[in-house]
Amino acid sequence: MIQLGGEKFKFIDVFPKILTVPDSFVVRNNKIQTTKDKTKESHGEAKLYISSKDIMRDFYGHEGFRVTCFMLKQDLINYLNTLKTEYLNPSQAYRGMDSFAVLWEERMNKVKLLQDEIIIFEVSDQTQIKGPRGYVNSSDKGYKLIRELSLPLISYILVKKLSDTGGSQLYYWKLFVDFDAIEQMKSLPTVFTYGKSKMQDQEAENIETQIEEEVKTIKRGRDGQQKYREKLLEQCPFCPFTMVADDRLLIASHIKPWAVADENERTDPYNGYMLTPTYDRLFDQGFITFTEDRHVHISNFLSKRTCKQLGLENDKFIQMLPMDKKRIKYLEFHKQSVFKD
């Protein structure tokens, strides 16, 4: 049994696909700007692509399903807190980015004022849509809230199938932030050269200056990462799981992800562990996290079969795991905003 929002549920299954939120699904202010005529652009489609119809219906029950889903208010608060950096310093050209700081405040207040800790909504199979792709839709407030809070391409949804104490099946939806996607978006060039023949000399010079600044920023970032790795190796010269000490096989993994960390946190060696690639991936993607007393916690979004194949054991004591007050502070963020609880 697992406890969510004060209620007890029996865990049944996890949906096998990550639902990355598309641009077509979100509300207008969250959409990414394009070169199209804005007067002709859509306001977003309420339907959400899930997967192939076969996979979707196998998980949700049958063709034409209409099922009860829920989110947790605290999950949404944690999600918005994690995304605050993105609202203040967007990695993409959102339609409403000029007012994003205000939007974050409004949306956080809206969630905090919700009366219920558990937000219930229904979704239904969109059987009228032809072809192999499976979609759901809903007119419920909870579903509309997902469209309002999700940012395209960097937000995703994971779903658990549960049953309550009465035996009824419900579907727990949880929003997450894709930190890797944010990093990738920020690494893309924001300006392009067109040649001086197509613009005034001053405009071309301004663009060249911007490009030079971006190159310097990228170089500073790379230099910072190298220094971070060197300092982290002094503290953690081996992977605490495998005891591998060959630094060619070790990854300097951040506890609080690079994409949402400030400049000091990005290069703070206490914000990291040296891990071999499999454990780095598990930790980076939030499938494992650590307690203050050096025990590993495994996400139940990871199947039992996968855990067995990897030799993962929940609550196992990791004796050589570095742990101190500074790391504990970073781990609090990881458990709240990265770990797939």
mmCIF file with all atom_site columns, N, CA, C and O in Angstrom, residues 160-187:
data_model
loop_
_atom_site.group_PDB
_atom_site.id
_atom_site.type_symbol
_atom_site.label_atom_id
_atom_site.label_alt_id
_atom_site.label_comp_id
_atom_site.label_asym_id
_atom_site.label_entity_id
_atom_site.label_seq_id
_atom_site.pdbx_PDB_ins_code
_atom_site.Cartn_x
_atom_site.Cartn_y
_atom_site.Cartn_z
_atom_site.occupancy
_atom_site.B_iso_or_equiv
_atom_site.pdbx_formal_charge
_atom_site.auth_seq_id
_atom_site.auth_comp_id
_atom_site.auth_asym_id
_atom_site.auth_atom_id
_atom_site.pdbx_PDB_model_num
ATOM 1   N N  . LYS A 1 160 ? 0.500   6.382  -12.767 1.00 0.00 ? 160 LYS A N  1
ATOM 2   C CA . LYS A 1 160 ? 0.414   5.117  -12.052 1.00 0.00 ? 160 LYS A CA 1
ATOM 3   C C  . LYS A 1 160 ? -1.040  4.651  -12.013 1.00 0.00 ? 160 LYS A C  1
ATOM 4   O O  . LYS A 1 160 ? -1.956  5.459  -11.823 1.00 0.00 ? 160 LYS A O  1
ATOM 5   N N  . LYS A 1 161 ? -1.234  3.348  -12.163 1.00 0.00 ? 161 LYS A N  1
ATOM 6   C CA . LYS A 1 161 ? -2.556  2.752  -11.973 1.00 0.00 ? 161 LYS A CA 1
ATOM 7   C C  . LYS A 1 161 ? -2.624  2.231  -10.534 1.00 0.00 ? 161 LYS A C  1
ATOM 8   O O  . LYS A 1 161 ? -1.767  1.452  -10.098 1.00 0.00 ? 161 LYS A O  1
ATOM 9   N N  . LEU A 1 162 ? -3.634  2.677  -9.808  1.00 0.00 ? 162 LEU A N  1
ATOM 10  C CA . LEU A 1 162 ? -3.798  2.327  -8.404  1.00 0.00 ? 162 LEU A CA 1
ATOM 11  C C  . LEU A 1 162 ? -5.211  1.814  -8.162  1.00 0.00 ? 162 LEU A C  1
ATOM 12  O O  . LEU A 1 162 ? -6.089  1.965  -9.007  1.00 0.00 ? 162 LEU A O  1
ATOM 13  N N  . SER A 1 163 ? -5.432  1.234  -6.992  1.00 0.00 ? 163 SER A N  1
ATOM 14  C CA . SER A 1 163 ? -6.800  0.924  -6.565  1.00 0.00 ? 163 SER A CA 1
ATOM 15  C C  . SER A 1 163 ? -6.975  1.432  -5.141  1.00 0.00 ? 163 SER A C  1
ATOM 16  O O  . SER A 1 163 ? -6.032  1.375  -4.331  1.00 0.00 ? 163 SER A O  1
ATOM 17  N N  . ASP A 1 164 ? -8.162  1.961  -4.836  1.00 0.00 ? 164 ASP A N  1
ATOM 18  C CA . ASP A 1 164 ? -8.412  2.471  -3.490  1.00 0.00 ? 164 ASP A CA 1
ATOM 19  C C  . ASP A 1 164 ? -8.859  1.324  -2.576  1.00 0.00 ? 164 ASP A C  1
ATOM 20  O O  . ASP A 1 164 ? -8.918  0.155  -2.988  1.00 0.00 ? 164 ASP A O  1
ATOM 21  N N  . THR A 1 165 ? -9.174  1.658  -1.342  1.00 0.00 ? 165 THR A N  1
ATOM 22  C CA . THR A 1 165 ? -9.542  0.625  -0.366  1.00 0.00 ? 165 THR A CA 1
ATOM 23  C C  . THR A 1 165 ? -10.833 -0.091 -0.737  1.00 0.00 ? 165 THR A C  1
ATOM 24  O O  . THR A 1 165 ? -11.084 -1.196 -0.261  1.00 0.00 ? 165 THR A O  1
ATOM 25  N N  . GLY A 1 166 ? -11.636 0.523  -1.610  1.00 0.00 ? 166 GLY A N  1
ATOM 26  C CA . GLY A 1 166 ? -12.873 -0.114 -2.056  1.00 0.00 ? 166 GLY A CA 1
ATOM 27  C C  . GLY A 1 166 ? -12.693 -0.964 -3.298  1.00 0.00 ? 166 GLY A C  1
ATOM 28  O O  . GLY A 1 166 ? -13.649 -1.583 -3.777  1.00 0.00 ? 166 GLY A O  1
ATOM 29  N N  . GLY A 1 167 ? -11.470 -0.983 -3.845  1.00 0.00 ? 167 GLY A N  1
ATOM 30  C CA . GLY A 1 167 ? -11.188 -1.798 -5.017  1.00 0.00 ? 167 GLY A CA 1
ATOM 31  C C  . GLY A 1 167 ? -11.353 -1.083 -6.344  1.00 0.00 ? 167 GLY A C  1
ATOM 32  O O  . GLY A 1 167 ? -11.128 -1.683 -7.402  1.00 0.00 ? 167 GLY A O  1
ATOM 33  N N  . SER A 1 168 ? -11.753 0.194  -6.327  1.00 0.00 ? 168 SER A N  1
ATOM 34  C CA . SER A 1 168 ? -11.923 0.950  -7.567  1.00 0.00 ? 168 SER A CA 1
ATOM 35  C C  . SER A 1 168 ? -10.563 1.384  -8.116  1.00 0.00 ? 168 SER A C  1
ATOM 36  O O  . SER A 1 168 ? -9.684  1.803  -7.356  1.00 0.00 ? 168 SER A O  1
ATOM 37  N N  . GLN A 1 169 ? -10.403 1.302  -9.435  1.00 0.00 ? 169 GLN A N  1
ATOM 38  C CA . GLN A 1 169 ? -9.147  1.707  -10.057 1.00 0.00 ? 169 GLN A CA 1
ATOM 39  C C  . GLN A 1 169 ? -9.135  3.208  -10.337 1.00 0.00 ? 169 GLN A C  1
ATOM 40  O O  . GLN A 1 169 ? -10.135 3.775  -10.779 1.00 0.00 ? 169 GLN A O  1
ATOM 41  N N  . LEU A 1 170 ? -7.998  3.821  -10.046 1.00 0.00 ? 170 LEU A N  1
ATOM 42  C CA . LEU A 1 170 ? -7.783  5.235  -10.320 1.00 0.00 ? 170 LEU A CA 1
ATOM 43  C C  . LEU A 1 170 ? -6.404  5.397  -10.946 1.00 0.00 ? 170 LEU A C  1
ATOM 44  O O  . LEU A 1 170 ? -5.544  4.524  -10.815 1.00 0.00 ? 170 LEU A O  1
ATOM 45  N N  . TYR A 1 171 ? -6.181  6.565  -11.549 1.00 0.00 ? 171 TYR A N  1
ATOM 46  C CA . TYR A 1 171 ? -4.936  6.819  -12.262 1.00 0.00 ? 171 TYR A CA 1
ATOM 47  C C  . TYR A 1 171 ? -4.307  8.114  -11.726 1.00 0.00 ? 171 TYR A C  1
ATOM 48  O O  . TYR A 1 171 ? -4.896  9.185  -11.803 1.00 0.00 ? 171 TYR A O  1
ATOM 49  N N  . TYR A 1 172 ? -3.134  7.944  -11.162 1.00 0.00 ? 172 TYR A N  1
ATOM 50  C CA . TYR A 1 172 ? -2.413  9.043  -10.526 1.00 0.00 ? 172 TYR A CA 1
ATOM 51  C C  . TYR A 1 172 ? -1.486  9.692  -11.544 1.00 0.00 ? 172 TYR A C  1
ATOM 52  O O  . TYR A 1 172 ? -0.533  9.079  -12.007 1.00 0.00 ? 172 TYR A O  1
ATOM 53  N N  . TRP A 1 173 ? -1.786  10.947 -11.920 1.00 0.00 ? 173 TRP A N  1
ATOM 54  C CA . TRP A 1 173 ? -0.987  11.712 -12.874 1.00 0.00 ? 173 TRP A CA 1
ATOM 55  C C  . TRP A 1 173 ? -0.055  12.641 -12.100 1.00 0.00 ? 173 TRP A C  1
ATOM 56  O O  . TRP A 1 173 ? -0.469  13.315 -11.158 1.00 0.00 ? 173 TRP A O  1
ATOM 57  N N  . LYS A 1 174 ? 1.193   12.687 -12.538 1.00 0.00 ? 174 LYS A N  1
ATOM 58  C CA . LYS A 1 174 ? 2.158   13.564 -11.873 1.00 0.00 ? 174 LYS A CA 1
ATOM 59  C C  . LYS A 1 174 ? 3.026   14.265 -12.902 1.00 0.00 ? 174 LYS A C  1
ATOM 60  O O  . LYS A 1 174 ? 3.593   13.630 -13.791 1.00 0.00 ? 174 LYS A O  1
ATOM 61  N N  . LEU A 1 175 ? 3.119   15.585 -12.778 1.00 0.00 ? 175 LEU A N  1
ATOM 62  C CA . LEU A 1 175 ? 3.923   16.408 -13.677 1.00 0.00 ? 175 LEU A CA 1
ATOM 63  C C  . LEU A 1 175 ? 5.376   16.457 -13.212 1.00 0.00 ? 175 LEU A C  1
ATOM 64  O O  . LEU A 1 175 ? 5.654   16.617 -12.026 1.00 0.00 ? 175 LEU A O  1
ATOM 65  N N  . PHE A 1 176 ? 6.293   16.341 -14.182 1.00 0.00 ? 176 PHE A N  1
ATOM 66  C CA . PHE A 1 176 ? 7.723   16.427 -13.900 1.00 0.00 ? 176 PHE A CA 1
ATOM 67  C C  . PHE A 1 176 ? 8.364   17.427 -14.857 1.00 0.00 ? 176 PHE A C  1
ATOM 68  O O  . PHE A 1 176 ? 7.798   17.777 -15.898 1.00 0.00 ? 176 PHE A O  1
ATOM 69  N N  . VAL A 1 177 ? 9.577   17.846 -14.484 1.00 0.00 ? 177 VAL A N  1
ATOM 70  C CA . VAL A 1 177 ? 10.375  18.746 -15.319 1.00 0.00 ? 177 VAL A CA 1
ATOM 71  C C  . VAL A 1 177 ? 11.509  17.957 -15.944 1.00 0.00 ? 177 VAL A C  1
ATOM 72  O O  . VAL A 1 177 ? 12.222  17.209 -15.257 1.00 0.00 ? 177 VAL A O  1
ATOM 73  N N  . ASP A 1 178 ? 11.694  18.105 -17.247 1.00 0.00 ? 178 ASP A N  1
ATOM 74  C CA . ASP A 1 178 ? 12.788  17.448 -17.968 1.00 0.00 ? 178 ASP A CA 1
ATOM 75  C C  . ASP A 1 178 ? 13.997  18.384 -17.954 1.00 0.00 ? 178 ASP A C  1
ATOM 76  O O  . ASP A 1 178 ? 14.115  19.285 -18.782 1.00 0.00 ? 178 ASP A O  1
ATOM 77  N N  . PHE A 1 179 ? 14.895  18.178 -17.006 1.00 0.00 ? 179 PHE A N  1
ATOM 78  C CA . PHE A 1 179 ? 16.053  19.058 -16.852 1.00 0.00 ? 179 PHE A CA 1
ATOM 79  C C  . PHE A 1 179 ? 16.999  18.953 -18.043 1.00 0.00 ? 179 PHE A C  1
ATOM 80  O O  . PHE A 1 179 ? 17.625  19.940 -18.437 1.00 0.00 ? 179 PHE A O  1
ATOM 81  N N  . ASP A 1 180 ? 17.128  17.754 -18.599 1.00 0.00 ? 180 ASP A N  1
ATOM 82  C CA . ASP A 1 180 ? 17.980  17.589 -19.779 1.00 0.00 ? 180 ASP A CA 1
ATOM 83  C C  . ASP A 1 180 ? 17.469  18.426 -20.947 1.00 0.00 ? 180 ASP A C  1
ATOM 84  O O  . ASP A 1 180 ? 18.246  19.048 -21.680 1.00 0.00 ? 180 ASP A O  1
ATOM 85  N N  . ALA A 1 181 ? 16.144  18.450 -21.126 1.00 0.00 ? 181 ALA A N  1
ATOM 86  C CA . ALA A 1 181 ? 15.561  19.235 -22.217 1.00 0.00 ? 181 ALA A CA 1
ATOM 87  C C  . ALA A 1 181 ? 15.831  20.725 -22.024 1.00 0.00 ? 181 ALA A C  1
ATOM 88  O O  . ALA A 1 181 ? 16.112  21.445 -22.988 1.00 0.00 ? 181 ALA A O  1
ATOM 89  N N  . ILE A 1 182 ? 15.757  21.200 -20.789 1.00 0.00 ? 182 ILE A N  1
ATOM 90  C CA . ILE A 1 182 ? 16.038  22.616 -20.514 1.00 0.00 ? 182 ILE A CA 1
ATOM 91  C C  . ILE A 1 182 ? 17.478  22.939 -20.878 1.00 0.00 ? 182 ILE A C  1
ATOM 92  O O  . ILE A 1 182 ? 17.766  23.959 -21.511 1.00 0.00 ? 182 ILE A O  1
ATOM 93  N N  . GLU A 1 183 ? 18.408  22.066 -20.487 1.00 0.00 ? 183 GLU A N  1
ATOM 94  C CA . GLU A 1 183 ? 19.815  22.286 -20.829 1.00 0.00 ? 183 GLU A CA 1
ATOM 95  C C  . GLU A 1 183 ? 20.023  22.338 -22.329 1.00 0.00 ? 183 GLU A C  1
ATOM 96  O O  . GLU A 1 183 ? 20.749  23.183 -22.857 1.00 0.00 ? 183 GLU A O  1
ATOM 97  N N  . GLN A 1 184 ? 19.368  21.430 -23.043 1.00 0.00 ? 184 GLN A N  1
ATOM 98  C CA . GLN A 1 184 ? 19.501  21.394 -24.498 1.00 0.00 ? 184 GLN A CA 1
ATOM 99  C C  . GLN A 1 184 ? 18.944  22.655 -25.129 1.00 0.00 ? 184 GLN A C  1
ATOM 100 O O  . GLN A 1 184 ? 19.534  23.214 -26.058 1.00 0.00 ? 184 GLN A O  1
ATOM 101 N N  . MET A 1 185 ? 17.794  23.124 -24.628 1.00 0.00 ? 185 MET A N  1
ATOM 102 C CA . MET A 1 185 ? 17.193  24.352 -25.166 1.00 0.00 ? 185 MET A CA 1
ATOM 103 C C  . MET A 1 185 ? 18.114  25.549 -24.939 1.00 0.00 ? 185 MET A C  1
ATOM 104 O O  . MET A 1 185 ? 18.291  26.390 -25.814 1.00 0.00 ? 185 MET A O  1
ATOM 105 N N  . LYS A 1 186 ? 18.715  25.608 -23.758 1.00 0.00 ? 186 LYS A N  1
ATOM 106 C CA . LYS A 1 186 ? 19.577  26.743 -23.439 1.00 0.00 ? 186 LYS A CA 1
ATOM 107 C C  . LYS A 1 186 ? 20.877  26.717 -24.229 1.00 0.00 ? 186 LYS A C  1
ATOM 108 O O  . LYS A 1 186 ? 21.506  27.758 -24.423 1.00 0.00 ? 186 LYS A O  1
ATOM 109 N N  . SER A 1 187 ? 21.284  25.529 -24.677 1.00 0.00 ? 187 SER A N  1
ATOM 110 C CA . SER A 1 187 ? 22.532  25.430 -25.431 1.00 0.00 ? 187 SER A CA 1
ATOM 111 C C  . SER A 1 187 ? 22.359  25.792 -26.896 1.00 0.00 ? 187 SER A C  1
ATOM 112 O O  . SER A 1 187 ? 23.348  25.994 -27.607 1.00 0.00 ? 187 SER A O  1
#
